[in-house]
Short mmCIF file of C-alpha atoms in Angstrom, two decimals:
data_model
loop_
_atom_site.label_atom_id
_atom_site.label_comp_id
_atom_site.label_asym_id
_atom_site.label_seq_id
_atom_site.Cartn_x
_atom_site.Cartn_y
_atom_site.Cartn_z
CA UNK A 19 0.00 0.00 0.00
CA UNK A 20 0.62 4.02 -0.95
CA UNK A 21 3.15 5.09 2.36
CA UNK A 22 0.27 8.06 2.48
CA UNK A 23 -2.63 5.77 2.98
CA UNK A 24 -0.41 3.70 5.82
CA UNK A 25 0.48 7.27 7.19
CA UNK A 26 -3.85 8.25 7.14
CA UNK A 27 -4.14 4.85 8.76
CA UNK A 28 -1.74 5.53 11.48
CA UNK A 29 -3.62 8.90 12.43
CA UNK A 30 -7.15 6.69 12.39
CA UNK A 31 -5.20 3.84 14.58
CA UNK A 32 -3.79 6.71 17.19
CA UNK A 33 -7.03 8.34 16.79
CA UNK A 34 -8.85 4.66 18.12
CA UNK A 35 -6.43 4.31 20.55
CA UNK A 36 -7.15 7.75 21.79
CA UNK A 37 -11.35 6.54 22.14
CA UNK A 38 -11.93 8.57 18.84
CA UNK A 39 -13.17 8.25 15.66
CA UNK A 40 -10.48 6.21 14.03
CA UNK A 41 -10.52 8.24 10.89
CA UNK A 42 -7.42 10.00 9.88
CA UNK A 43 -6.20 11.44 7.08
CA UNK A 44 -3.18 13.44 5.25
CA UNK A 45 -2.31 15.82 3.05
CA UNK A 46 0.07 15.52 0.58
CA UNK A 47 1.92 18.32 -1.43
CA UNK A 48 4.74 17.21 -4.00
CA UNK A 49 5.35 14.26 -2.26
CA UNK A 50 5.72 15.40 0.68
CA UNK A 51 3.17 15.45 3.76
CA UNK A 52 2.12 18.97 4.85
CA UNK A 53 -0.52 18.03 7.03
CA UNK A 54 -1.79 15.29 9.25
CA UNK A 55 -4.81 14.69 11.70
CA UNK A 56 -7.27 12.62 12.67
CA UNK A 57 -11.37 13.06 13.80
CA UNK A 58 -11.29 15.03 16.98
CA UNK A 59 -14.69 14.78 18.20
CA UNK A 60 -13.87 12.52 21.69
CA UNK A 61 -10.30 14.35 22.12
CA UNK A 62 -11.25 17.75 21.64
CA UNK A 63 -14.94 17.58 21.55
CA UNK A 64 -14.93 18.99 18.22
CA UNK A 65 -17.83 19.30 16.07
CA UNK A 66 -15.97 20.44 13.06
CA UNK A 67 -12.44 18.63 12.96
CA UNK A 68 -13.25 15.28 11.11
CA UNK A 69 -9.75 13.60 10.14
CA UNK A 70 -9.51 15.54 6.71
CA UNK A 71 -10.51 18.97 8.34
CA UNK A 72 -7.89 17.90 11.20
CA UNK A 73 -5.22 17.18 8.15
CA UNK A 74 -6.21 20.92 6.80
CA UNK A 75 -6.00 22.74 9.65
CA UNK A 76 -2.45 20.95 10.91
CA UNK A 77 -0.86 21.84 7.47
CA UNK A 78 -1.56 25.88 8.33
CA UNK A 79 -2.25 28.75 6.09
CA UNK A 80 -1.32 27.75 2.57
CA UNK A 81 -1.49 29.57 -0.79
CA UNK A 82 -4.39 28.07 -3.20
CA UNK A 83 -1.05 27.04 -5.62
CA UNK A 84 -0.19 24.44 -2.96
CA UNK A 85 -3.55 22.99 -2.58
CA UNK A 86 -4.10 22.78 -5.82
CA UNK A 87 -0.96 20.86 -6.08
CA UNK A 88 -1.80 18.46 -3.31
CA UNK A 89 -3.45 15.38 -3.03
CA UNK A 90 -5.75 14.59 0.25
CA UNK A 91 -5.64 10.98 1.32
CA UNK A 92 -8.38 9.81 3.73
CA UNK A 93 -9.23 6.39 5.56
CA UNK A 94 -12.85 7.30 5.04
CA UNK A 95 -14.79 8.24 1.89
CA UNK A 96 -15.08 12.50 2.58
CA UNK A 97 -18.81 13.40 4.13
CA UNK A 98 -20.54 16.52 2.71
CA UNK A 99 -18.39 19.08 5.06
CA UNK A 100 -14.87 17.78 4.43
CA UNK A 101 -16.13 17.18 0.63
CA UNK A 102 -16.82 21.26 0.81
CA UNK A 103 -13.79 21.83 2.30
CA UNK A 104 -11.74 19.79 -0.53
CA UNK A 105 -13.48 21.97 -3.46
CA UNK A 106 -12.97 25.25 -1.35
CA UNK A 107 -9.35 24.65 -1.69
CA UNK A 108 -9.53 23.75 -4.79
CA UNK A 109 -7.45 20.23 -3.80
CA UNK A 110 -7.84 18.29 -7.33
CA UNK A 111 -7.48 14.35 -6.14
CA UNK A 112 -8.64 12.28 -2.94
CA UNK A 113 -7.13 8.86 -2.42
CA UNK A 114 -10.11 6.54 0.10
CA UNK A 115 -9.29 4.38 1.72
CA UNK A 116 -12.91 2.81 1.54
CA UNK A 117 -16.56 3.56 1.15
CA UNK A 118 -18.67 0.85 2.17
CA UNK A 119 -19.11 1.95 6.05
CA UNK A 120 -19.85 5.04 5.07
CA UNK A 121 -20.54 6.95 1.84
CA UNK A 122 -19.82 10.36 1.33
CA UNK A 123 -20.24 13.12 -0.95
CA UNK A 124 -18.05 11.84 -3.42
CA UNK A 125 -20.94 12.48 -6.36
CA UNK A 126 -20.85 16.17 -5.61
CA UNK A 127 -16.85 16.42 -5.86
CA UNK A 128 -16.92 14.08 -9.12
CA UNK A 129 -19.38 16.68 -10.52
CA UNK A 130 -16.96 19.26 -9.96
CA UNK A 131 -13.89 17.72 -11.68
CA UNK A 132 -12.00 15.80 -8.09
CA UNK A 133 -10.32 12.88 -9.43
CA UNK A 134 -10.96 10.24 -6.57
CA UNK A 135 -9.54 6.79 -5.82
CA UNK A 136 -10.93 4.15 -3.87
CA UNK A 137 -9.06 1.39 -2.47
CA UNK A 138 -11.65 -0.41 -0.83
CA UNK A 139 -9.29 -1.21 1.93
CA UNK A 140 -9.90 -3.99 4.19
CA UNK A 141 -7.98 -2.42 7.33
CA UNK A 142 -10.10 0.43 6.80
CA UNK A 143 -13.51 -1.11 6.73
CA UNK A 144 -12.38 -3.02 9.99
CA UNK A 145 -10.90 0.09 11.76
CA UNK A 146 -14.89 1.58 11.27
CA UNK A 147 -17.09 -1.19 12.01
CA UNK A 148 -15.13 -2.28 15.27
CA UNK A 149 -15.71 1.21 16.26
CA UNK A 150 -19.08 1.41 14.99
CA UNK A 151 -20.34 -1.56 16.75
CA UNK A 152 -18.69 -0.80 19.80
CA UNK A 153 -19.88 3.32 20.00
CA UNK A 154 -23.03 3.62 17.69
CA UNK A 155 -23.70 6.62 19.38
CA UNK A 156 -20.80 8.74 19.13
CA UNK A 157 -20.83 7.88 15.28
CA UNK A 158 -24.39 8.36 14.10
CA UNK A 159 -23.43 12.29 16.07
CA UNK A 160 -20.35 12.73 13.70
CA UNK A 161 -22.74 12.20 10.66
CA UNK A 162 -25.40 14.17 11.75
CA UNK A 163 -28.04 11.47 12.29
CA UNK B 8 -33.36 43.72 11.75
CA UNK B 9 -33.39 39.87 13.14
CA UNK B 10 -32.04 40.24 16.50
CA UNK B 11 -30.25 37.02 15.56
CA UNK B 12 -28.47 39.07 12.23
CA UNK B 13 -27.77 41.45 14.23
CA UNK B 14 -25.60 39.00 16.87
CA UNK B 15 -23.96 37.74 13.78
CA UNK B 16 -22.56 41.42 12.44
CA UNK B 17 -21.51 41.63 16.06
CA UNK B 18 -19.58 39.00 15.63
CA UNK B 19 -18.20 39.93 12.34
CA UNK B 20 -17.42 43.39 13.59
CA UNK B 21 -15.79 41.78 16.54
CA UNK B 22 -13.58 39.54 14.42
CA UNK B 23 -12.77 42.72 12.62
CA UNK B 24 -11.51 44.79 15.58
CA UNK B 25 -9.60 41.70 16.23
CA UNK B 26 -7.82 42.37 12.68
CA UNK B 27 -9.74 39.21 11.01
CA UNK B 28 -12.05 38.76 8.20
CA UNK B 29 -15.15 40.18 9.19
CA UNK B 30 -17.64 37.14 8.75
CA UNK B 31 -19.89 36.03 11.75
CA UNK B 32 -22.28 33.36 12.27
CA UNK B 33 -24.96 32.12 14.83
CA UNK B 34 -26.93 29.04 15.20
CA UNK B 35 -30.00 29.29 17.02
CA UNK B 36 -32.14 26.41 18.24
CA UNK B 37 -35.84 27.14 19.05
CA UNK B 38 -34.98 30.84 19.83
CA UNK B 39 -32.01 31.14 21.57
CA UNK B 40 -28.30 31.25 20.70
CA UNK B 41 -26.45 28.32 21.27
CA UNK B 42 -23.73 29.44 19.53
CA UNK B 43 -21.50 32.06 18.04
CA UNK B 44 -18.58 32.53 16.00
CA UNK B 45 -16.34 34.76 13.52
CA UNK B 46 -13.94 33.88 11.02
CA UNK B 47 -10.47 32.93 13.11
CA UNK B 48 -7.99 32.81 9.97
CA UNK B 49 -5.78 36.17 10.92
CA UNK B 50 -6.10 35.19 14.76
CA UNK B 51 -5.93 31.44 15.19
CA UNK B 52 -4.12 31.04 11.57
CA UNK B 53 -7.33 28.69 11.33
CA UNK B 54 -8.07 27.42 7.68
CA UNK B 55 -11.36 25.47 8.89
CA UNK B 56 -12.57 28.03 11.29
CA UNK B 57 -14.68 30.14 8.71
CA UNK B 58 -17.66 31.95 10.27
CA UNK B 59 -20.24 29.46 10.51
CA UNK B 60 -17.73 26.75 11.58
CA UNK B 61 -16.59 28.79 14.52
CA UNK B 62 -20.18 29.03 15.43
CA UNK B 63 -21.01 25.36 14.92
CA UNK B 64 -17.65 24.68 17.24
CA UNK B 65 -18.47 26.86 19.86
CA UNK B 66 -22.13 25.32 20.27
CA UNK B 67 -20.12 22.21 21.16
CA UNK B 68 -21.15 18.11 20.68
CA UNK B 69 -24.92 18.54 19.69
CA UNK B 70 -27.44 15.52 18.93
CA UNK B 71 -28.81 15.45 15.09
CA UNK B 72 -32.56 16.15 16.96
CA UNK B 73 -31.10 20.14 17.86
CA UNK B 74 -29.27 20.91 14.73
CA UNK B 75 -32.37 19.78 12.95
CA UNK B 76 -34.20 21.87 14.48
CA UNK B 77 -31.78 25.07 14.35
CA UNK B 78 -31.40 28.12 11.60
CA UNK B 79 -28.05 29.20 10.90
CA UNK B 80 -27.51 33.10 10.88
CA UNK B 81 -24.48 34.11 8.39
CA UNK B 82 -23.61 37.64 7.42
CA UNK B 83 -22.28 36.25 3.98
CA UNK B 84 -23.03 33.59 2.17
CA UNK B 85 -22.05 30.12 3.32
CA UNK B 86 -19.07 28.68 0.70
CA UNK B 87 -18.73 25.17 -0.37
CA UNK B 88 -17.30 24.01 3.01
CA UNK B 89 -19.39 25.33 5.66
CA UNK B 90 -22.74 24.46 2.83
CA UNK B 91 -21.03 21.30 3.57
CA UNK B 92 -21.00 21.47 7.23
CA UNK B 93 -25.00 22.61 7.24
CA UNK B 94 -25.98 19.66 5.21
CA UNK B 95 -23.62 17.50 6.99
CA UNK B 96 -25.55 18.03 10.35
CA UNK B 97 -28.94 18.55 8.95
CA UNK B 98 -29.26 22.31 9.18
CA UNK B 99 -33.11 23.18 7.95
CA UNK B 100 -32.72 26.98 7.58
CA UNK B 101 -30.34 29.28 6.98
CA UNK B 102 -30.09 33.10 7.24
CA UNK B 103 -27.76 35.29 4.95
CA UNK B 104 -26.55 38.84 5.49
CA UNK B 105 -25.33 38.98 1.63
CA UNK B 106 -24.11 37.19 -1.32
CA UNK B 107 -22.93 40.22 -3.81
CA UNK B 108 -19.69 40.39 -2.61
CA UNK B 109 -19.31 36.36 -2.44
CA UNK B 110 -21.58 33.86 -3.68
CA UNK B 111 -21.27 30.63 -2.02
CA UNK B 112 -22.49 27.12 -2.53
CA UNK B 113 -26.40 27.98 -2.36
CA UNK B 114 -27.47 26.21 -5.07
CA UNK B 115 -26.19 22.83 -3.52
CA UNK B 116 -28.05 23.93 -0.53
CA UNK B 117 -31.22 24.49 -2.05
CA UNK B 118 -30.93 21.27 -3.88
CA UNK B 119 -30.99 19.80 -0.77
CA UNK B 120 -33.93 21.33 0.27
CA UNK B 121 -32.47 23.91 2.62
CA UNK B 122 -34.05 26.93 3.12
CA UNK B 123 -32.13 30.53 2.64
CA UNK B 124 -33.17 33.89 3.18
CA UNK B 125 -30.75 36.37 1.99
CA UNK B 126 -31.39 39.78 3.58
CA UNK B 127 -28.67 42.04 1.35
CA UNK B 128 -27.75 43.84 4.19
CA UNK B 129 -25.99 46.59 3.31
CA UNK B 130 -23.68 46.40 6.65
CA UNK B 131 -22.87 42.79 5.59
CA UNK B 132 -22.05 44.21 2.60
CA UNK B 133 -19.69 47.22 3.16
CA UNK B 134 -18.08 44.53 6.15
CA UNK B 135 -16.82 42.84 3.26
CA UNK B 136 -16.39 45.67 0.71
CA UNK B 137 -13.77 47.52 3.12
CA UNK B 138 -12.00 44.18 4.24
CA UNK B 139 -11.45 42.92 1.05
CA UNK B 140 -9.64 46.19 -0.36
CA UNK B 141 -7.58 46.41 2.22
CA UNK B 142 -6.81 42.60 2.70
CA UNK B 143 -7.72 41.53 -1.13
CA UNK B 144 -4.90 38.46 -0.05
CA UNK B 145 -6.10 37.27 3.23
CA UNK B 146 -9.69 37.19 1.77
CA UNK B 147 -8.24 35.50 -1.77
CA UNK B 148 -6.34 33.00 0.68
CA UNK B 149 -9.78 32.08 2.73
CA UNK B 150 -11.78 31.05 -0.25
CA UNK B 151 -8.73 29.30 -1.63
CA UNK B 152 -8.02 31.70 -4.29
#
């Protein structure tokens, strides 16, 4: 596997063994990794730092030039919010590492030109239904239902 | 005016004095304010914090039941990420100072069946006019321009 999807798996596996969400998520600019983070909503009690927001917000203030020369990879297929956030910065590919627990708004970013890839990872899928089963609760509140 | 607008130009203003982007947001569930927020790029260096995230953040962990049943005050209109964040937890209604001097993702919203007012405030308006000439690259930099 891609050293950036085992890197967004380590933030998902440090954000499980934290009690999060074990979604993480990096992003990656030339080859290099600007930005890393992982859904904060246990840790911080944050409402609005899902992995790829956390991944955003760790790589700082950044000119559009570098996110459109960037590529986000997630454990987790993007919901509507992080989606918004990727075409706000204008960041042109997302790498998944699944989308089978959960699907997001991948239609809308295809509509607007994101290339995506979806690697229907098995480690990923696991990661997310050991945590769903275990904290139904705490999930169904990070997607708004 | 909306007593509610009204807290969210405070909040703008507030975030101006404070040398930011003069955006400001409240969400208010069945009457009352549960929370507020201005843009926090220029003082937290925040790239997720817009407006009407900082607003969402500050209300804190919220069950789907009170978002769904919350309007979102913004003094400009919401752009693809925070659209993202509204749909994302469910948001029915939302309230907009302006959209001249930025449109943002309402048409998504509406597709969704959200429900916008846009007021074309002028005070939204020359918020943004006066920012934006003086700051035309903080403002390019926080809708990824």
């Amino acid at each position: 596997m891609d050293e950036f999807m085992k890197a967004a798996i380590a933030e998902a596996r440090q954000g499980l063994e934290e009690g999060g969400v074990p979604i993480g998520s990096v992003l990656v600019h030339q080859g290099r990794i600007i930005g890393r983070g992982h859904n904060q909503r246990q840790q911080r009690g944050s409402v609005v730092l899902h992995g790829e927001m956390d991944a955003l917000e760790n790589a700082g203030r950044q000119p559009a030039s570098v996110y459109r020369d960037s590529v986000l990879y997630t454990t987790l297929s993007p919901c509507p919010m992080c989606s918004g956030a990727i075409l706000l910065y204008g960041i042109p590919r997302v790498v998944i590492g699944e989308n089978r627990t959960f699907m997001g708004a991948e239609d809308n970013l295809r509509q607007h030109g994101i290339t995506l890839e979806v690697l229907d990872s098995i480690e990923c899928r696991e990661l997310m239904n050991t945590f769903i089963a275990r904290h139904p609760d705490v999930w169904n509140e990070d997607i708004g239902e």
